mmCIF file of C-alpha atoms in Angstrom:
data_model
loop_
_atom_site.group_PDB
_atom_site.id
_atom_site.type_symbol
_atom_site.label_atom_id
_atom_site.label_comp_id
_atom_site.label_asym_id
_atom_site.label_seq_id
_atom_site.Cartn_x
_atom_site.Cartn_y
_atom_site.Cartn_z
ATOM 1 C CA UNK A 1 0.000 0.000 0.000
ATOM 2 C CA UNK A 2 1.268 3.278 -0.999
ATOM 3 C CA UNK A 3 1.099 6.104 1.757
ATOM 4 C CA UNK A 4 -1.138 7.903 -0.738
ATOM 5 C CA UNK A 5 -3.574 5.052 -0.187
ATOM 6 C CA UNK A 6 -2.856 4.704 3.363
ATOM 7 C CA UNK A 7 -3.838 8.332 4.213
ATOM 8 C CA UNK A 8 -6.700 7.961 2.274
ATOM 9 C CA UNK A 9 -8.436 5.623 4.364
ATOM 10 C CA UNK A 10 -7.919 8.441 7.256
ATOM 11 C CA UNK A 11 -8.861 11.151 6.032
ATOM 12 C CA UNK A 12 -10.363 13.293 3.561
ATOM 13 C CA UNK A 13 -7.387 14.511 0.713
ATOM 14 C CA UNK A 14 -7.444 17.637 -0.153
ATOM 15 C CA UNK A 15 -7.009 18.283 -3.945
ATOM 16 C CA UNK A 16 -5.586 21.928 -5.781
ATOM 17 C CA UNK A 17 -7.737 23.779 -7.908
ATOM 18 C CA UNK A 18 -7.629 25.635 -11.449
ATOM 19 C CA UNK A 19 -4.165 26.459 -13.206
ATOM 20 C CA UNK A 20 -5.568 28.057 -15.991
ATOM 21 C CA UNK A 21 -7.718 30.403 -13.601
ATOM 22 C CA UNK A 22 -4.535 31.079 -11.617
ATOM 23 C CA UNK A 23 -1.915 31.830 -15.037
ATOM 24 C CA UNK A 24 -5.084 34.125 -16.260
ATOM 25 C CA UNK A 25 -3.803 36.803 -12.625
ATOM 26 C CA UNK A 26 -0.468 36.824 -14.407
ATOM 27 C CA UNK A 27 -1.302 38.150 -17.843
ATOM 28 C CA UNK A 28 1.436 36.711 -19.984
ATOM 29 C CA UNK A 29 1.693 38.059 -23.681
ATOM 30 C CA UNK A 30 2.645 35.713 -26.587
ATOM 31 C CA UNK A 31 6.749 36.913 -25.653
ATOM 32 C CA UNK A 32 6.355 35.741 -22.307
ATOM 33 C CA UNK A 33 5.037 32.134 -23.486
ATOM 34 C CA UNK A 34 7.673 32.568 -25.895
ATOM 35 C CA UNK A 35 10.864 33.194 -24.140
ATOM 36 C CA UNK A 36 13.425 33.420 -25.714
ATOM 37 C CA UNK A 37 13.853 29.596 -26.364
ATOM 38 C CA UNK A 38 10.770 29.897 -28.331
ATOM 39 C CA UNK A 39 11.448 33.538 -29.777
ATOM 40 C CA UNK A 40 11.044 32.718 -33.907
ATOM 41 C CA UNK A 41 8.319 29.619 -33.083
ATOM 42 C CA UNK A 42 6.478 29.455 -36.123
ATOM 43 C CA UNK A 43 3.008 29.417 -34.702
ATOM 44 C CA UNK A 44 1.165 31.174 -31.826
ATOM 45 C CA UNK A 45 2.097 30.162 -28.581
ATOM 46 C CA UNK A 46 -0.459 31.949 -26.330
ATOM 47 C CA UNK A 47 -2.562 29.857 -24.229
ATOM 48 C CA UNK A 48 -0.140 26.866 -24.065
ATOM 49 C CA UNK A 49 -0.377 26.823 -20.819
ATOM 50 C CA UNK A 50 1.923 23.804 -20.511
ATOM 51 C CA UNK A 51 5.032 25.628 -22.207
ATOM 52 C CA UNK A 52 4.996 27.499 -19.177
ATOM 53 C CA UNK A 53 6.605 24.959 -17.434
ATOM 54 C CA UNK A 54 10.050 25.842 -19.668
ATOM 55 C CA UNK A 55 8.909 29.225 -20.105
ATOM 56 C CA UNK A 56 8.107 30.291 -16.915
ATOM 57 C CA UNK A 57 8.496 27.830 -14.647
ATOM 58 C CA UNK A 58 8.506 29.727 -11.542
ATOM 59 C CA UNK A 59 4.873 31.142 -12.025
ATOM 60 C CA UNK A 60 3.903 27.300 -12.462
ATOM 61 C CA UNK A 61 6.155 26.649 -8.955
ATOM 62 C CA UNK A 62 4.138 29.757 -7.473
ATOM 63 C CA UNK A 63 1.332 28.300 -8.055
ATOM 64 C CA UNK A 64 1.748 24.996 -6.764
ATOM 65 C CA UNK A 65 3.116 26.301 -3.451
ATOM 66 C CA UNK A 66 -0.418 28.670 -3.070
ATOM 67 C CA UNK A 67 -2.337 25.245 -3.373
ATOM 68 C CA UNK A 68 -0.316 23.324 -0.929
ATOM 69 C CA UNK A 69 -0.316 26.268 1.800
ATOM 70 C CA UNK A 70 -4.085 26.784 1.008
ATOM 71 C CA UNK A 71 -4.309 23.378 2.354
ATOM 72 C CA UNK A 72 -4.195 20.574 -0.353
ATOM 73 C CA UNK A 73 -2.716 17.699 0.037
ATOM 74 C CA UNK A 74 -1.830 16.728 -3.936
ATOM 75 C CA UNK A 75 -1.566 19.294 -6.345
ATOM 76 C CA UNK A 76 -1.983 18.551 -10.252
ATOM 77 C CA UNK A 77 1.032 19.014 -12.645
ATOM 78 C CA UNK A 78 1.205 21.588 -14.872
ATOM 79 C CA UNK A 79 0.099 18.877 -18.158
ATOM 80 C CA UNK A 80 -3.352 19.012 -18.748
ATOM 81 C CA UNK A 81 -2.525 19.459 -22.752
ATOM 82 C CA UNK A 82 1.140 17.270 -22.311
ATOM 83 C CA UNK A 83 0.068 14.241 -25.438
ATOM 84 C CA UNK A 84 1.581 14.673 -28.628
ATOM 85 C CA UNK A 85 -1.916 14.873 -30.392
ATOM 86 C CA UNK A 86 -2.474 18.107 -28.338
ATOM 87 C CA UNK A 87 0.670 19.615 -28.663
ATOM 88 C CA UNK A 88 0.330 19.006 -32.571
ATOM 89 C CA UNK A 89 -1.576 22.022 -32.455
ATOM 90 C CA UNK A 90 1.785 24.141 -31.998
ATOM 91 C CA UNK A 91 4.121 21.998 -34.033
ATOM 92 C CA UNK A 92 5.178 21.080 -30.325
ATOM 93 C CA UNK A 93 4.897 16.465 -30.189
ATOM 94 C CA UNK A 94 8.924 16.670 -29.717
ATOM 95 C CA UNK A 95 8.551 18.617 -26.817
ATOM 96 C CA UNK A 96 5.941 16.503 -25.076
ATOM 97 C CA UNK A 97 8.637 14.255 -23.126
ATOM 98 C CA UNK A 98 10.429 17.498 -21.700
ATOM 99 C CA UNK A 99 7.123 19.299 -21.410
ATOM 100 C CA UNK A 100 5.502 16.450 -18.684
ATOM 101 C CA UNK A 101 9.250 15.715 -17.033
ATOM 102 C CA UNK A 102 9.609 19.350 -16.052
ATOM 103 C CA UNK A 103 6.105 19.821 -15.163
ATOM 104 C CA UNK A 104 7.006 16.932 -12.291
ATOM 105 C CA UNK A 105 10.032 18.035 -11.438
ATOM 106 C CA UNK A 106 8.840 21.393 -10.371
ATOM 107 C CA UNK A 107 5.533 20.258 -8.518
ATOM 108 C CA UNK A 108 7.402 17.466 -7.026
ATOM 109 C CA UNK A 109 10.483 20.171 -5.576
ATOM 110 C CA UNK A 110 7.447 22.485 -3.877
ATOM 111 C CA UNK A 111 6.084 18.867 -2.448
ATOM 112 C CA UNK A 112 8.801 18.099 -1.090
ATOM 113 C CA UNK A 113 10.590 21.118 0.346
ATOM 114 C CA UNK A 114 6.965 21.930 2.191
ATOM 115 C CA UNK A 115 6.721 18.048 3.034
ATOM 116 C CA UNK A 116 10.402 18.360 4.849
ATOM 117 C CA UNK A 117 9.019 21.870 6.723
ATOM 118 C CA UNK A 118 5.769 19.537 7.653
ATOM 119 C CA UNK A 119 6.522 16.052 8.153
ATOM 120 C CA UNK A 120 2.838 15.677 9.555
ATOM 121 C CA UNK A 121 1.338 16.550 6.703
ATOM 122 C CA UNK A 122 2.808 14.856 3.585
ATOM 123 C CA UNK A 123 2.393 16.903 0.187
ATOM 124 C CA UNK A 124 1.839 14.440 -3.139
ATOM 125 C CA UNK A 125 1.709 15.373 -6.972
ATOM 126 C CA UNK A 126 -0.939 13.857 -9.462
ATOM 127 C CA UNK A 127 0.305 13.404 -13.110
ATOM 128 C CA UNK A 128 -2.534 15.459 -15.307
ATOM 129 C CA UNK A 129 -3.613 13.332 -17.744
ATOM 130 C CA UNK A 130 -6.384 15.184 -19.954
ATOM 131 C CA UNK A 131 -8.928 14.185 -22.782
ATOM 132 C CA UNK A 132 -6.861 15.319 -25.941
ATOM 133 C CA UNK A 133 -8.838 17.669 -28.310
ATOM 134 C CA UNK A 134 -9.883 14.415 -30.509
ATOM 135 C CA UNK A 135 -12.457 11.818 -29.845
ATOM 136 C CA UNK A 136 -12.435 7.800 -30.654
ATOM 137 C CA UNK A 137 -15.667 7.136 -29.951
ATOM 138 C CA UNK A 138 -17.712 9.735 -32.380
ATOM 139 C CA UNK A 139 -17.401 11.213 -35.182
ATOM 140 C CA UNK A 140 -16.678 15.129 -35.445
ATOM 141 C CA UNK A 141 -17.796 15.027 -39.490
ATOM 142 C CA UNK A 142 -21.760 15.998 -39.007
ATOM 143 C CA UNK A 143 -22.068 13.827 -42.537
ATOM 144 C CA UNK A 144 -19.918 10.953 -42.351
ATOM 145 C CA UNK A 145 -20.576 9.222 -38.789
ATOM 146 C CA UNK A 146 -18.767 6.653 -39.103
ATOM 147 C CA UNK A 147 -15.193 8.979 -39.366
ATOM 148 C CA UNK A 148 -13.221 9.054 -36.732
ATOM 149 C CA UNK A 149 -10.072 11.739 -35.904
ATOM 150 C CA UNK A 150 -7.946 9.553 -34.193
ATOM 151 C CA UNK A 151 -7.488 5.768 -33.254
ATOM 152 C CA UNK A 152 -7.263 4.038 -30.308
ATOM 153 C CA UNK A 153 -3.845 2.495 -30.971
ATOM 154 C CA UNK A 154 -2.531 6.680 -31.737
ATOM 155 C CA UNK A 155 -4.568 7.543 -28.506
ATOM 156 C CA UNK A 156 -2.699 4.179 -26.777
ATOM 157 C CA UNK A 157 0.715 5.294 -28.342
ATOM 158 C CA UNK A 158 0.095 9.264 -26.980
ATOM 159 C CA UNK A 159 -0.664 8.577 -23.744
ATOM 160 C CA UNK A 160 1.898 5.933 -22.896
ATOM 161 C CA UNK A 161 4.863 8.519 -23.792
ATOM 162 C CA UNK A 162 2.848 11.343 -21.302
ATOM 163 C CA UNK A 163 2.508 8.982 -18.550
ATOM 164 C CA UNK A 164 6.143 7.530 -18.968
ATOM 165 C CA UNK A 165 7.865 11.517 -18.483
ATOM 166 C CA UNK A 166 4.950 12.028 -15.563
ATOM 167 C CA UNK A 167 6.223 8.556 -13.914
ATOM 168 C CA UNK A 168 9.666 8.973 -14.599
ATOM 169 C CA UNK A 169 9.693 13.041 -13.346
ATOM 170 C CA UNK A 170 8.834 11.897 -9.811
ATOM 171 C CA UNK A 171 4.888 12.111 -9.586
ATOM 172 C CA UNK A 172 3.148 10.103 -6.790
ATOM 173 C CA UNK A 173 -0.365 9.229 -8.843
ATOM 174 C CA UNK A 174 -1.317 9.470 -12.281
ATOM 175 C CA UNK A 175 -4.542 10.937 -12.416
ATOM 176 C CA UNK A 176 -6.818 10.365 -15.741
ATOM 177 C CA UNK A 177 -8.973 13.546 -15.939
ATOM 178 C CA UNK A 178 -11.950 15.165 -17.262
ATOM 179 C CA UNK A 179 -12.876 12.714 -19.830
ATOM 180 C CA UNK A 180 -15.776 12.785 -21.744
ATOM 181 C CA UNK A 181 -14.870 9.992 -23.847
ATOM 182 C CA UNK A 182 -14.438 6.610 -22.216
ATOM 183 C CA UNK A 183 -12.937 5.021 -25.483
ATOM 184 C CA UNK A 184 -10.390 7.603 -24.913
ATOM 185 C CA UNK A 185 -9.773 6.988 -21.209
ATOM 186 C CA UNK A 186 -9.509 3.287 -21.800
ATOM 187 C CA UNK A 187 -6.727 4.036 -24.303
ATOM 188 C CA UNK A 188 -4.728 6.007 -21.203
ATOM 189 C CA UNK A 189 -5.659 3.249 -18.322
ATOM 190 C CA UNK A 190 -4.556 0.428 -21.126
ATOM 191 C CA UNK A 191 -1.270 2.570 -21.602
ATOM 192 C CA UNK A 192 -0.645 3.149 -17.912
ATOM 193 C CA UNK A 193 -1.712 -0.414 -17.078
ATOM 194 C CA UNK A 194 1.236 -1.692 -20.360
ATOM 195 C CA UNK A 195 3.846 0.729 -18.925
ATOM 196 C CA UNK A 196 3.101 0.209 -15.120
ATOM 197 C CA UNK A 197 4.407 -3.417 -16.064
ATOM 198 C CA UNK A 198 7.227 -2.708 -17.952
ATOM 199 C CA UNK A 199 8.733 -0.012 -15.339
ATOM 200 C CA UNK A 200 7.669 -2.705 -12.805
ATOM 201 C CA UNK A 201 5.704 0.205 -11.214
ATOM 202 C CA UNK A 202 2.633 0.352 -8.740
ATOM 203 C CA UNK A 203 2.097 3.960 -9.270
ATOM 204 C CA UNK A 204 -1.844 4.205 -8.027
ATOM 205 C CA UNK A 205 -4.136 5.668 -10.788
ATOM 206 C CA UNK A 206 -6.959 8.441 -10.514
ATOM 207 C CA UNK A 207 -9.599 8.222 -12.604
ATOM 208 C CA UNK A 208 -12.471 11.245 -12.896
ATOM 209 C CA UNK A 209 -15.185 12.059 -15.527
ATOM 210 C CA UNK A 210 -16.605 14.812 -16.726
ATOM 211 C CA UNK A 211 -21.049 15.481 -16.919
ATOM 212 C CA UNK A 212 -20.837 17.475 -19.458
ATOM 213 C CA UNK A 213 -25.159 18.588 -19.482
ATOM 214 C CA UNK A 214 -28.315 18.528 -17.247
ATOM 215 C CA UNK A 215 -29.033 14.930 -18.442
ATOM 216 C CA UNK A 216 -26.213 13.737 -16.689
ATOM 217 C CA UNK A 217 -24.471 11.984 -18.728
ATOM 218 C CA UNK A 218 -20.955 12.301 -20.476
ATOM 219 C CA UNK A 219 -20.388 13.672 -23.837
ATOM 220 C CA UNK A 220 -19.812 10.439 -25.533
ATOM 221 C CA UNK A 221 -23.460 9.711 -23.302
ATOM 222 C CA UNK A 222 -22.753 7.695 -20.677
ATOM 223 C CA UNK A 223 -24.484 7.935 -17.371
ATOM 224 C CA UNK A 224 -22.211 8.154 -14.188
ATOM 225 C CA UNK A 225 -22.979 4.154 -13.683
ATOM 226 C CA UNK A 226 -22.036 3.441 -17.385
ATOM 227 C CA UNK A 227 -18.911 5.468 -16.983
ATOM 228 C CA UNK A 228 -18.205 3.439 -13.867
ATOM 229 C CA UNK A 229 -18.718 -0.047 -15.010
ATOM 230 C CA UNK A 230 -16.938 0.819 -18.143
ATOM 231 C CA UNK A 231 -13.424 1.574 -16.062
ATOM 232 C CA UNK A 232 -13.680 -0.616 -12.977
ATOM 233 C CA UNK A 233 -11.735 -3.815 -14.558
ATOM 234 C CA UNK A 234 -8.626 -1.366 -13.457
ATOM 235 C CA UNK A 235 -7.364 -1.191 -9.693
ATOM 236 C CA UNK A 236 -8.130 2.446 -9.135
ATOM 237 C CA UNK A 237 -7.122 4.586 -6.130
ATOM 238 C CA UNK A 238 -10.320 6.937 -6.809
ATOM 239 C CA UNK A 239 -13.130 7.623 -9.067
ATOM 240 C CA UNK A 240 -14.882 10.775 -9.288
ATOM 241 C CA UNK A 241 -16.273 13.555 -11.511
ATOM 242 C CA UNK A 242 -14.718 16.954 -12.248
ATOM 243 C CA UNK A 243 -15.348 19.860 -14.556
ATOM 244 C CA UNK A 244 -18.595 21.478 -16.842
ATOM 245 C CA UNK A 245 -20.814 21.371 -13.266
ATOM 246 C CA UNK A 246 -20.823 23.056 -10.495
ATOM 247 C CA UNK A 247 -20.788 21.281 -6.952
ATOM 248 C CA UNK A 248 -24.365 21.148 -6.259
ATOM 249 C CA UNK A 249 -25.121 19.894 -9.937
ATOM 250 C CA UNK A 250 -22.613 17.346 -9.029
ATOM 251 C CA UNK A 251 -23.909 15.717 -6.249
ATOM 252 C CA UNK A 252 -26.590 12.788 -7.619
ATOM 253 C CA UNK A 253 -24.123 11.753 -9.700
ATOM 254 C CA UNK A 254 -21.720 11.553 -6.836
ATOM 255 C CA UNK A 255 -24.221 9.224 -5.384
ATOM 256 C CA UNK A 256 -24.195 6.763 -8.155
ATOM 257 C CA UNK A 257 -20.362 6.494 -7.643
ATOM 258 C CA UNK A 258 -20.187 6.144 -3.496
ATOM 259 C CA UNK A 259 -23.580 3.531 -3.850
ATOM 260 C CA UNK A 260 -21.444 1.590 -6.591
ATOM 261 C CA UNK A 261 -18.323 1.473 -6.318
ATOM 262 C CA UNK A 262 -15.661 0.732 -3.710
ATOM 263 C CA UNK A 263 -12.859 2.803 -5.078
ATOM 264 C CA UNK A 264 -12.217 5.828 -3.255
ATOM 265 C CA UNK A 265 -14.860 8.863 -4.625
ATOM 266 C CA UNK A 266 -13.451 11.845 -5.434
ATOM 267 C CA UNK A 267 -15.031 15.350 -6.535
ATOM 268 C CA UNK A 268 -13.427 18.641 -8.055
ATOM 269 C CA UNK A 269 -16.570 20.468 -9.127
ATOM 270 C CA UNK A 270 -16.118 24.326 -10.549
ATOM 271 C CA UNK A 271 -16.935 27.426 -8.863
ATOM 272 C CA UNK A 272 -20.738 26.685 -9.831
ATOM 273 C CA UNK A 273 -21.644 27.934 -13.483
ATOM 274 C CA UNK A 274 -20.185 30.265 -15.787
ATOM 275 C CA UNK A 275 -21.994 33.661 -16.404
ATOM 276 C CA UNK A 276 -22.416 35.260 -19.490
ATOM 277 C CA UNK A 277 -18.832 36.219 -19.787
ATOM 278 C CA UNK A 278 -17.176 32.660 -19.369
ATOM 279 C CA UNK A 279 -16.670 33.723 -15.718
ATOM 280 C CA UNK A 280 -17.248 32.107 -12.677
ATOM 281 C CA UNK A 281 -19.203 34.263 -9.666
ATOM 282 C CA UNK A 282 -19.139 31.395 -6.842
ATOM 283 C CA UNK A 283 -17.383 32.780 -3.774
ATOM 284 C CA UNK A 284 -14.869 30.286 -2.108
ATOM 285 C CA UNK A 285 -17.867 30.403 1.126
ATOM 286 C CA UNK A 286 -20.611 29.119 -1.230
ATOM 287 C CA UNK A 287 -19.001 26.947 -3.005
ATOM 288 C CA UNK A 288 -17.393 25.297 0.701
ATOM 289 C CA UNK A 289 -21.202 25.380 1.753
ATOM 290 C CA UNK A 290 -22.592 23.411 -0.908
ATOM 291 C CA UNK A 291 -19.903 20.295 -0.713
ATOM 292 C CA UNK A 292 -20.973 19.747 2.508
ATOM 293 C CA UNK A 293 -23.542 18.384 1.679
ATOM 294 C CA UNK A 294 -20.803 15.694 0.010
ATOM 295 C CA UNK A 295 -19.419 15.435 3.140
ATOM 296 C CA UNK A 296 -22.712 15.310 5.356
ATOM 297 C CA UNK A 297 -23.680 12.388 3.285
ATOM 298 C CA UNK A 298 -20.245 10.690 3.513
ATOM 299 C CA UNK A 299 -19.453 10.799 -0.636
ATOM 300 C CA UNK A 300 -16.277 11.650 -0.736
ATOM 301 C CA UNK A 301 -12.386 10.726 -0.285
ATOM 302 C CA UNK A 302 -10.885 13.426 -2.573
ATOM 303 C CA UNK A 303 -11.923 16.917 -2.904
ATOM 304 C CA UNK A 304 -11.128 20.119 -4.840
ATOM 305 C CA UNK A 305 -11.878 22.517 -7.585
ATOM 306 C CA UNK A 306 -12.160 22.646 -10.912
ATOM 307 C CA UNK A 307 -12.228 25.872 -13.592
ATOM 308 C CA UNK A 308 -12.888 29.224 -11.509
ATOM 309 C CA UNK A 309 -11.623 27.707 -8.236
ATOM 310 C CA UNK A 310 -8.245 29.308 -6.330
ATOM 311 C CA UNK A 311 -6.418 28.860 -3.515
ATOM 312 C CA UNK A 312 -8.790 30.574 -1.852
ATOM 313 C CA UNK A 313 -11.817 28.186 -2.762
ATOM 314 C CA UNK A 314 -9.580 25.346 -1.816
ATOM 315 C CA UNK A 315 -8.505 27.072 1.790
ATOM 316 C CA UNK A 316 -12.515 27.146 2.262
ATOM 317 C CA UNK A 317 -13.054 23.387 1.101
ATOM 318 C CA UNK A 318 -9.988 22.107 3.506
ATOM 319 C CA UNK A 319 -11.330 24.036 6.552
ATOM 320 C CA UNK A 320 -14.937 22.540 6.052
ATOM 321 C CA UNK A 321 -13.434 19.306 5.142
ATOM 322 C CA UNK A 322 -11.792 18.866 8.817
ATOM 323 C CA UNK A 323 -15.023 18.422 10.443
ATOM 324 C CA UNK A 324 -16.311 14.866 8.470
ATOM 325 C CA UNK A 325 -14.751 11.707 8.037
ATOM 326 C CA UNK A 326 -13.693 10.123 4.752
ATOM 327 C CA UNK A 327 -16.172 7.410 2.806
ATOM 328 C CA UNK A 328 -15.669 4.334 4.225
ATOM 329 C CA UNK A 329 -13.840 2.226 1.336
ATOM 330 C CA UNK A 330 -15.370 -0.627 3.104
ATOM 331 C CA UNK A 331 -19.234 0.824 1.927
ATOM 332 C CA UNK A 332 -20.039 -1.321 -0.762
ATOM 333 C CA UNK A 333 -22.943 -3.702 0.304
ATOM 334 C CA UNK A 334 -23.241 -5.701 -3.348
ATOM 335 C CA UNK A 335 -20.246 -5.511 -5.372
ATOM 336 C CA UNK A 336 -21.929 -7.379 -7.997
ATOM 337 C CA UNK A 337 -24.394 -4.696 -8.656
ATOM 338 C CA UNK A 338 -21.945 -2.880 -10.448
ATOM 339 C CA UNK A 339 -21.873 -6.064 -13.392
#
């Protein structure tokens, strides 16, 4: 058992919240993604956020060490975008290796040097695994459904190169994030699960959906069971939802999960909806009040935030989350309901 697993079956773990909410406060122009390693780049480099982590790597350390002292336990790495098929977007796939090993490196330094100041209170990093911009399971041609943008094998291939630099940097749990496409996901958790063998490696693995609309399902239209039943062949640490809702939305769905399964549950909502502007209005105070009702009906393992969220949501969300006891991972009364 890892100590990440351990602690989980103490207490609640706190998770970070938003990077790209937290780079938006620093206002970098297309020079500063730039720097002057990337100077004559021939394409736009604004709002690739994961260059950062060569270009400006101690805003990215910053804000790592503002989620840990707000009171989370694991912060994410800086490789939301880190696959090749992403990066292809910036005539970046070379970089991808470097891009995920330095994004490791420097949440794994802030880990440990507050870890050493705190031995109480151990700090972890999660390996940020996201969706990709392509989908295996549909078809993004309106006329030819039966087209698809990418392959599972290319997906398979992607993903097993991101996880390898995340492993290999020094991160404590890979954690498979915001997917809306469980094809996709499978292709990461069948790439983790290949290259957890060949490193002989027992790195634990997150796993966390997104609902992407009011019928509660995911975009590729699976209901928070479905998604569930289509992952649980894998030894997870966790299972939860993040993303598109906000925590209230969240919590039927969060239901389905704790009555189901016997992973641990975890939940990184946003800071509730966004207004007209693409903003989100949900004080840190609100947004604390409404997961307790996660907490008052024993749901959850993990928490944290999502898009909108900062270190001040999460401060709120660890203060609140000292007063309830973790799910019990012992709570499942019929596993084979889940078959």
């Amino acid at each position: 058992m890892s100590k990440l697993e351990e602690i989980l079956s103490k207490k609640i773990l706190i998770l970070d919240g938003a990077m790209g909410t937290m780079l938006q406060e620093y206002k970098f122009s297309e020079e500063d993604f730039r720097g002057s390693r990337f100077a004559d780049w021939p394409k736009s480099l604004k709002g690739n956020n994961d260059l950062l982590s060569l270009t400006q790597p101690h805003a990215i350390e910053e804000i790592h060490r503002k989620y840990f002292l707000a009171g989370a336990d694991i912060v994410e790495t800086n490789t939301f975008s880190g696959t090749t098929i992403a990066m292809a977007d910036y005539g970046m796939e070379e970089l991808v290796y470097e891009l995920n090993f330095e994004s490791s490196r420097i949440a794994k330094k802030v880990a440990v040097e507050l870890t050493l100041k705190e031995p109480s209170k151990p700090r972890f990093v999660a390996g940020a695994i996201g969706p990709t911009n392509k989908t295996a399971s549909m078809s993004p041609e309106v006329n030819d459904p039966g087209y698809r943008a990418i392959s599972f094998e290319q997906l398979l291939v992607a993903y097993k190169l991101q996880a390898r630099a995340l492993i290999e940097g020094g991160v404590d749990v890979l954690l498979v994030e915001t997917v809306f496409d469980t094809l996709n996901a499978k292709a990461a958790l069948y790439a983790i699960d290949e290259l957890k063998e060949e490193l002989n490696s027992e790195i634990p693995v997150m796993i966390s959906g997104t609902i992407t609309d009011a019928s509660g399902r995911t975009l590729s239209g699976q209901t928070a069971e479905a998604f569930l039943i289509s992952i649980s062949h894998m030894n997870l640490l966790s299972v939860g939802f993040n993303c598109a809702l906000g925590a209230s939305q969240l919590t039927p769905h969060l239901e389905v999960l704790a009555r189901k399964s016997d992973f641990g549950i975890s939940a990184y909502p946003n800071a509730g909806l966004p207004n007209a502007f693409g903003e989100y209005d949900e004080t840190p105070e609100i947004m604390a009040e409404q997961i307790r009702e996660y907490l008052e009906k024993g749901l959850v393992n993990i928490l944290g935030g999502c898009c909108g969220t900062t270190p001040a949501h999460i401060k709120a969300i660890a203060e609140i989350s000292k007063e309830y006891k973790p799910r019990s991972l012992k709570k499942i009364l019929n596993p084979e309901s889940i078959l």
